[in-house]
Coordinates of C-alpha atoms in Angstrom, one line a residue:
X244 CA -38.9 23.4 -23.4
X245 CA -36.1 21.4 -25.1
X246 CA -35.1 24.5 -27.1
X247 CA -33.6 26.4 -23.8
X248 CA -32.2 23.4 -22.4
X249 CA -30.3 23.7 -25.7
X250 CA -29.3 27.1 -24.6
X251 CA -27.9 25.6 -21.7
X252 CA -24.3 24.2 -21.7
X253 CA -24.3 22.6 -18.4
X254 CA -27.2 20.6 -19.4
X255 CA -25.2 19.6 -22.9
X256 CA -22.3 18.7 -20.5
X257 CA -24.7 16.8 -18.4
X258 CA -25.5 14.9 -21.0
X259 CA -22.3 13.4 -22.4
X260 CA -21.0 12.9 -19.2
X261 CA -24.5 10.1 -18.9
X262 CA -23.3 8.7 -22.3
X263 CA -19.5 8.4 -21.3
X264 CA -18.8 4.5 -21.0
X265 CA -15.2 5.0 -19.3
X266 CA -13.0 1.6 -20.5
X267 CA -11.6 1.6 -17.4
X268 CA -14.1 1.2 -14.3
X269 CA -13.2 -1.1 -11.6
X270 CA -14.9 -4.4 -12.5
X271 CA -12.8 -6.8 -10.5
X272 CA -14.6 -10.0 -8.4
X273 CA -11.1 -11.0 -7.2
X274 CA -8.0 -9.9 -5.9
X275 CA -5.8 -11.6 -8.6
X276 CA -7.9 -8.8 -11.4
X277 CA -8.2 -6.2 -9.1
X278 CA -4.6 -6.1 -8.8
X279 CA -4.5 -7.0 -12.5
X280 CA -6.9 -3.8 -12.6
X281 CA -5.0 -1.7 -10.2
X282 CA -2.2 -1.9 -13.2
X283 CA -3.5 -1.5 -16.2
X284 CA -5.3 1.5 -13.9
X285 CA -2.1 2.9 -12.5
X286 CA -0.6 3.0 -16.1
X287 CA -3.9 4.6 -18.0
X288 CA -3.9 7.6 -15.2
X289 CA -0.1 8.0 -16.1
X290 CA -0.1 8.6 -19.4
X291 CA -2.9 11.1 -18.5
X292 CA -1.5 12.7 -15.5
X293 CA 2.3 13.2 -18.3
X294 CA 4.9 11.9 -17.8
X295 CA 6.7 11.6 -15.1
X296 CA 9.1 15.0 -14.3
X297 CA 12.8 14.0 -15.0
X298 CA 14.3 13.8 -10.7
X299 CA 16.5 16.7 -10.4
X300 CA 20.4 15.0 -9.7
X301 CA 20.7 15.5 -5.7
X302 CA 18.2 16.9 -2.8
X303 CA 20.6 19.4 -2.0
X304 CA 18.2 19.5 0.9
X305 CA 19.3 22.7 3.8
X306 CA 17.4 23.1 6.8
X307 CA 17.3 26.9 6.9
X308 CA 15.7 27.8 10.4
X309 CA 15.1 26.2 13.7
X310 CA 13.0 27.0 16.4
X311 CA 11.3 25.6 19.1
X312 CA 7.7 26.8 19.9
X313 CA 4.5 26.1 21.8
X314 CA 1.4 25.5 20.0
X315 CA -1.9 24.7 22.3
X316 CA -5.0 22.0 21.5
X317 CA -8.5 22.6 21.3
X318 CA -9.3 21.1 25.3
X319 CA -6.1 23.5 25.7
X320 CA -3.6 21.3 26.3
X321 CA 0.3 23.0 25.5
X322 CA 2.4 21.2 23.2
X323 CA 6.0 22.0 22.8
X324 CA 7.5 21.7 19.6
X325 CA 10.5 22.2 17.3
X326 CA 10.2 23.6 13.8
X327 CA 12.3 23.3 10.5
X328 CA 12.3 25.6 7.8
X329 CA 13.6 23.6 5.2
X330 CA 14.0 23.3 1.4
X331 CA 15.2 20.3 -1.1
X332 CA 14.9 20.5 -5.2
X333 CA 12.4 17.7 -7.0
X334 CA 13.2 18.5 -10.3
X335 CA 16.1 20.2 -12.0
X336 CA 16.1 24.7 -11.0
X337 CA 12.7 23.6 -8.5
X338 CA 13.5 24.0 -5.3
X339 CA 10.5 22.9 -2.9
X340 CA 10.2 25.1 1.2
X341 CA 8.2 22.5 3.9
X342 CA 8.2 22.4 7.5
X343 CA 9.2 19.3 9.8
X344 CA 8.0 19.9 12.7
X345 CA 8.4 16.8 16.1
X346 CA 7.3 17.1 19.4
X347 CA 9.9 17.8 22.0
X348 CA 8.2 15.1 24.3
X349 CA 10.0 12.6 21.7
X350 CA 12.8 10.1 22.5
X351 CA 12.7 7.6 19.3
X352 CA 11.7 7.2 16.2
X353 CA 7.6 8.3 15.3
X354 CA 5.4 8.0 12.3
X355 CA 5.1 11.0 9.6
X356 CA 2.4 12.8 8.0
X357 CA 3.0 14.3 5.0
X358 CA 0.7 17.4 5.0
X359 CA -0.3 19.1 2.1
X360 CA -2.5 22.5 3.0
X361 CA -5.3 23.9 0.2
X362 CA -6.2 26.7 -1.6
X363 CA -5.4 29.6 0.2
X364 CA -2.2 31.4 2.0
X365 CA -0.6 27.6 1.5
X366 CA 1.8 25.5 4.4
X367 CA 1.9 28.7 6.4
X368 CA -1.5 28.2 7.1
X369 CA -1.1 24.9 8.6
X370 CA 1.6 25.4 11.0
X371 CA 0.6 28.1 12.8
X372 CA 1.7 31.4 11.1
X373 CA -0.6 34.4 11.0
X374 CA 0.0 36.5 7.7
X375 CA 1.9 38.9 9.7
X376 CA 4.7 35.5 10.7
X377 CA 3.9 35.9 14.4
X378 CA 2.3 32.4 15.1
X379 CA -1.5 31.6 16.8
X380 CA -2.4 30.8 19.4
X381 CA -4.7 28.6 18.3
X382 CA -5.7 26.2 16.3
X383 CA -7.6 28.5 13.2
X384 CA -9.0 28.9 9.8
X385 CA -10.5 26.5 7.6
X386 CA -7.2 24.2 7.5
X387 CA -7.1 23.7 11.6
X388 CA -3.1 23.9 11.0
X389 CA -3.7 20.1 10.9
X390 CA 0.1 19.9 10.6
X391 CA 0.1 21.1 14.1
X392 CA -3.0 18.8 15.5
X393 CA -0.2 15.8 13.9
X394 CA 2.4 17.3 16.2
X395 CA 0.2 17.2 19.2
X396 CA -1.1 14.2 18.5
X397 CA 2.2 12.6 18.8
X398 CA 3.8 12.0 15.1
X399 CA 6.0 14.1 13.1
X400 CA 5.0 16.3 10.1
X401 CA 6.5 17.3 7.1
X402 CA 4.1 20.2 5.9
X403 CA 5.1 21.2 1.9
X404 CA 4.8 24.2 0.3
X405 CA 2.7 22.9 -3.3
X406 CA 3.5 24.3 -6.0
X407 CA 2.2 27.8 -7.0
X408 CA 1.3 29.0 -2.6
X409 CA 2.9 30.5 -0.3
X410 CA 6.6 30.4 -0.5
X411 CA 6.6 28.8 -4.0
X412 CA 4.1 31.3 -5.8
X413 CA 5.1 33.6 -8.5
X414 CA 5.6 37.9 -8.9
X415 CA 2.5 39.2 -9.6
X416 CA 0.6 37.2 -7.0
X417 CA 2.9 38.2 -4.0
X418 CA 2.2 41.3 -5.2
X419 CA -1.5 40.8 -4.6
X420 CA -1.1 39.9 -1.5
X421 CA -0.8 36.6 1.1
X422 CA -3.5 35.0 -0.6
X423 CA -3.1 34.6 -3.9
X424 CA -1.8 32.0 -5.8
X425 CA 0.0 31.2 -9.6
X426 CA -1.8 28.0 -9.1
X427 CA -4.0 29.3 -12.7
X428 CA -0.9 30.5 -14.9
X429 CA 1.4 27.7 -13.6
X430 CA -1.3 24.3 -14.5
X431 CA -2.3 26.4 -18.0
X432 CA 1.4 25.8 -18.4
X433 CA 1.3 22.6 -17.5
X434 CA -1.1 21.7 -19.4
X435 CA 0.0 23.3 -22.7
X436 CA 3.0 21.1 -22.2
X437 CA 1.2 18.6 -22.2
X438 CA 1.7 18.3 -18.2
X439 CA -0.5 18.6 -15.4
X440 CA -0.4 20.2 -12.1
X441 CA -1.2 17.8 -10.6
X442 CA 1.5 15.7 -11.9
X443 CA 4.0 19.0 -10.4
X444 CA 2.9 18.5 -7.3
X445 CA 2.8 14.6 -6.8
X446 CA 6.2 14.3 -8.0
X447 CA 7.2 16.9 -4.8
X448 CA 6.0 13.7 -3.2
X449 CA 6.8 11.6 -4.4
X450 CA 11.2 13.6 -4.0
X451 CA 9.5 14.2 -0.2
X452 CA 9.3 10.4 0.6
X453 CA 13.0 10.4 -0.7
X454 CA 13.8 13.0 2.2
X455 CA 12.3 11.4 4.5
X456 CA 14.3 8.3 4.4
X457 CA 17.5 10.9 5.4
X458 CA 15.7 11.4 8.7
X459 CA 16.6 9.8 11.5
X460 CA 13.4 10.6 13.3
X461 CA 11.3 8.6 12.0
X462 CA 10.1 5.7 10.2
X463 CA 10.9 5.4 6.9
X464 CA 7.9 2.7 6.3
X465 CA 5.7 4.3 8.6
X466 CA 5.0 7.9 6.0
X467 CA 1.4 9.3 5.9
X468 CA -0.3 11.1 4.1
X469 CA -2.9 14.5 4.4
X470 CA -4.2 17.3 2.8
X471 CA -7.5 19.1 2.6
X472 CA -9.3 20.4 -0.5
X473 CA -5.9 20.9 -3.4
X474 CA -4.1 18.9 -1.0
X475 CA -7.2 16.4 -0.9
X476 CA -6.6 16.3 -4.7
X477 CA -2.5 15.9 -4.4
X478 CA -3.2 13.6 -1.8
X479 CA -5.3 11.7 -3.6
X480 CA -3.1 10.7 -6.3
X481 CA 0.4 10.4 -4.4
X482 CA -0.8 8.0 -3.1
X483 CA -2.1 6.3 -5.4
X484 CA 0.4 6.4 -7.3
X485 CA 3.2 5.4 -4.2
X486 CA 3.0 2.7 -2.4
X487 CA 5.2 3.7 0.1
X488 CA 2.5 5.8 1.4
X489 CA 1.5 3.6 4.2
X490 CA -2.1 5.5 5.4
X491 CA -4.0 8.4 3.5
X492 CA -6.6 11.3 4.7
X493 CA -8.4 13.0 2.3
X494 CA -10.5 15.6 3.8
X495 CA -12.7 18.1 1.9
X496 CA -11.9 16.9 -1.8
X497 CA -13.5 12.9 -2.7
X498 CA -16.1 13.0 -4.4
X499 CA -17.7 12.4 -7.8
X500 CA -15.9 14.3 -10.7
X501 CA -19.8 14.3 -12.1
X502 CA -20.8 16.5 -9.2
X503 CA -18.1 18.3 -8.3
X504 CA -14.9 19.1 -10.4
X505 CA -16.6 18.4 -13.6
X506 CA -19.9 20.5 -12.8
X507 CA -18.8 23.1 -10.1
X508 CA -16.5 25.8 -11.0
X509 CA -12.6 24.9 -9.6
X510 CA -9.2 26.4 -9.6
X511 CA -7.8 24.3 -13.4
X512 CA -5.2 23.0 -11.0
X513 CA -7.7 20.2 -10.8
X514 CA -8.3 18.8 -14.3
X515 CA -6.1 16.0 -15.7
X516 CA -7.5 15.7 -19.2
X517 CA -9.0 12.0 -21.0
X518 CA -9.8 11.3 -17.4
X519 CA -13.3 10.9 -17.6
X520 CA -12.6 8.7 -20.9
X521 CA -10.7 5.8 -17.9
X522 CA -12.1 6.3 -14.9
X523 CA -14.5 8.3 -11.9
X524 CA -12.6 10.0 -8.9
X525 CA -13.2 6.4 -6.6
X526 CA -11.3 4.3 -9.3
X527 CA -8.7 6.3 -8.2
X528 CA -9.0 5.8 -5.3
X529 CA -8.6 2.1 -5.7
X530 CA -5.4 2.5 -6.6
X531 CA -5.1 2.9 -3.0
X532 CA -6.2 0.1 -1.6
X533 CA -6.1 -2.0 0.4
X534 CA -4.3 0.3 2.0
X535 CA -5.4 2.5 4.3
X536 CA -7.3 5.3 3.7
X537 CA -9.8 7.7 5.8
X538 CA -11.9 10.3 4.1
X539 CA -13.9 13.3 5.9
X540 CA -16.5 16.2 4.8
X541 CA -18.7 18.3 6.2
X542 CA -22.3 18.5 5.6
X543 CA -22.4 21.8 3.9
X544 CA -19.8 21.4 1.7
X545 CA -20.5 24.3 -0.7
X546 CA -17.8 22.7 -4.0
X547 CA -17.6 19.1 -2.8
X548 CA -20.9 17.7 -2.5
X549 CA -21.7 15.3 0.4
X550 CA -23.9 13.3 -1.0
X551 CA -22.1 12.4 -4.0
X552 CA -19.1 11.7 -1.3
X553 CA -21.1 9.2 0.1
X554 CA -22.0 7.7 -3.5
X555 CA -18.5 8.0 -4.0
X556 CA -17.6 5.7 -0.8
X557 CA -20.0 3.3 -1.6
X558 CA -18.8 2.3 -4.8
X559 CA -14.3 2.3 -3.6
X560 CA -15.6 0.2 -0.6
X561 CA -17.2 -2.5 -2.8
X562 CA -13.8 -2.6 -3.7
X563 CA -11.6 -2.5 0.0
X564 CA -14.4 -5.1 0.0
X565 CA -12.7 -7.8 -2.7
X566 CA -9.4 -7.3 -0.7
X567 CA -10.9 -8.1 2.4
X568 CA -9.6 -4.6 3.7
X569 CA -13.3 -3.0 4.4
X570 CA -11.7 -1.9 8.3
X571 CA -8.9 -0.2 6.5
X572 CA -10.6 2.1 5.2
X573 CA -13.7 4.7 6.9
X574 CA -15.6 7.9 6.0
X575 CA -16.5 10.6 8.9
X576 CA -19.2 13.0 8.0
X577 CA -19.3 16.1 9.6
X578 CA -21.5 18.9 10.4
X579 CA -20.1 21.8 8.8
X580 CA -18.6 23.2 4.8
X581 CA -15.4 22.8 3.8
X582 CA -12.5 22.3 6.9
X583 CA -10.6 19.8 8.3
X584 CA -12.3 18.5 10.8
X585 CA -9.8 15.2 12.3
X586 CA -12.3 13.6 14.5
X587 CA -12.1 10.2 13.2
X588 CA -8.2 11.2 11.7
X589 CA -6.3 10.6 14.1
X590 CA -7.8 8.0 15.8
X591 CA -7.1 5.9 12.4
X592 CA -3.6 7.0 11.9
X593 CA -2.7 5.7 15.1
X594 CA -4.8 2.8 14.6
X595 CA -2.8 2.2 10.9
X596 CA 0.7 4.1 11.2

């Protein structure tokens, strides 16, 4: 029997996990110790993610297209909004694409949500654009057009195309159709250069924060981040690394590495060399404390098992308890698979943003 188990490499790597002793697992008992730990863990995390890239000399932001449109909420309410297609530069030679959305009913400044899609067709799939370029009449898809949902709830939204998806893919992926991505070659290239895809995507968000400072429509100190799946990955790390993000919503991602990224098949854009040597996913999320964080997960999510989400949440709650900020952390478990839900997310953002 033992011989048969030794033929199973997954049994072997699980045993390696069980013997592993991360050097920076959160163990603080006071706020002062917790803040000190955050500084140490953030530095160690950046060391594993790769050195922060060189910024482009100028954002060189451009508005490509402006439209006034209508979306229909789940309850049948019509929401009129303005959509700007835009670009800006993050790194030298690298351009970021996105949509800036604002409700037309608004006459003053708004809090804004940076919206990050997961694997799939990219940013078009969270702003209601179908494969043929036409608008969906109702919110749909596993991402449920959550950038439009932000607008329907009275927020501005900056929906960013993540590197490797949609408008930011290589030629080979474009030939394969709208759902094909350039994740695998890009993430592999990053690792060969001593970088990570996560860091490159996070850096786009950091530059997006700079861009938002130029927008008179929003409150520059009331910025949230929201993402599902691969967008949840970027949301988690970006919020942990940049305190300008005042609130975060992570959908279909927060878990334990042990039960998901470590044990199940995922795109290599999820992997950070040596991360488990310093901590687990709740340790990464602990960098966000005591800022508001909402987590949601489906009961039937096949790639982020819900029981591990609950276990990770309890570990994270102990961190927020030390900061006296348990009311700023919430978890919504919904009946469903790997999809955006939002039922608890928008009341949460309205409370804290």
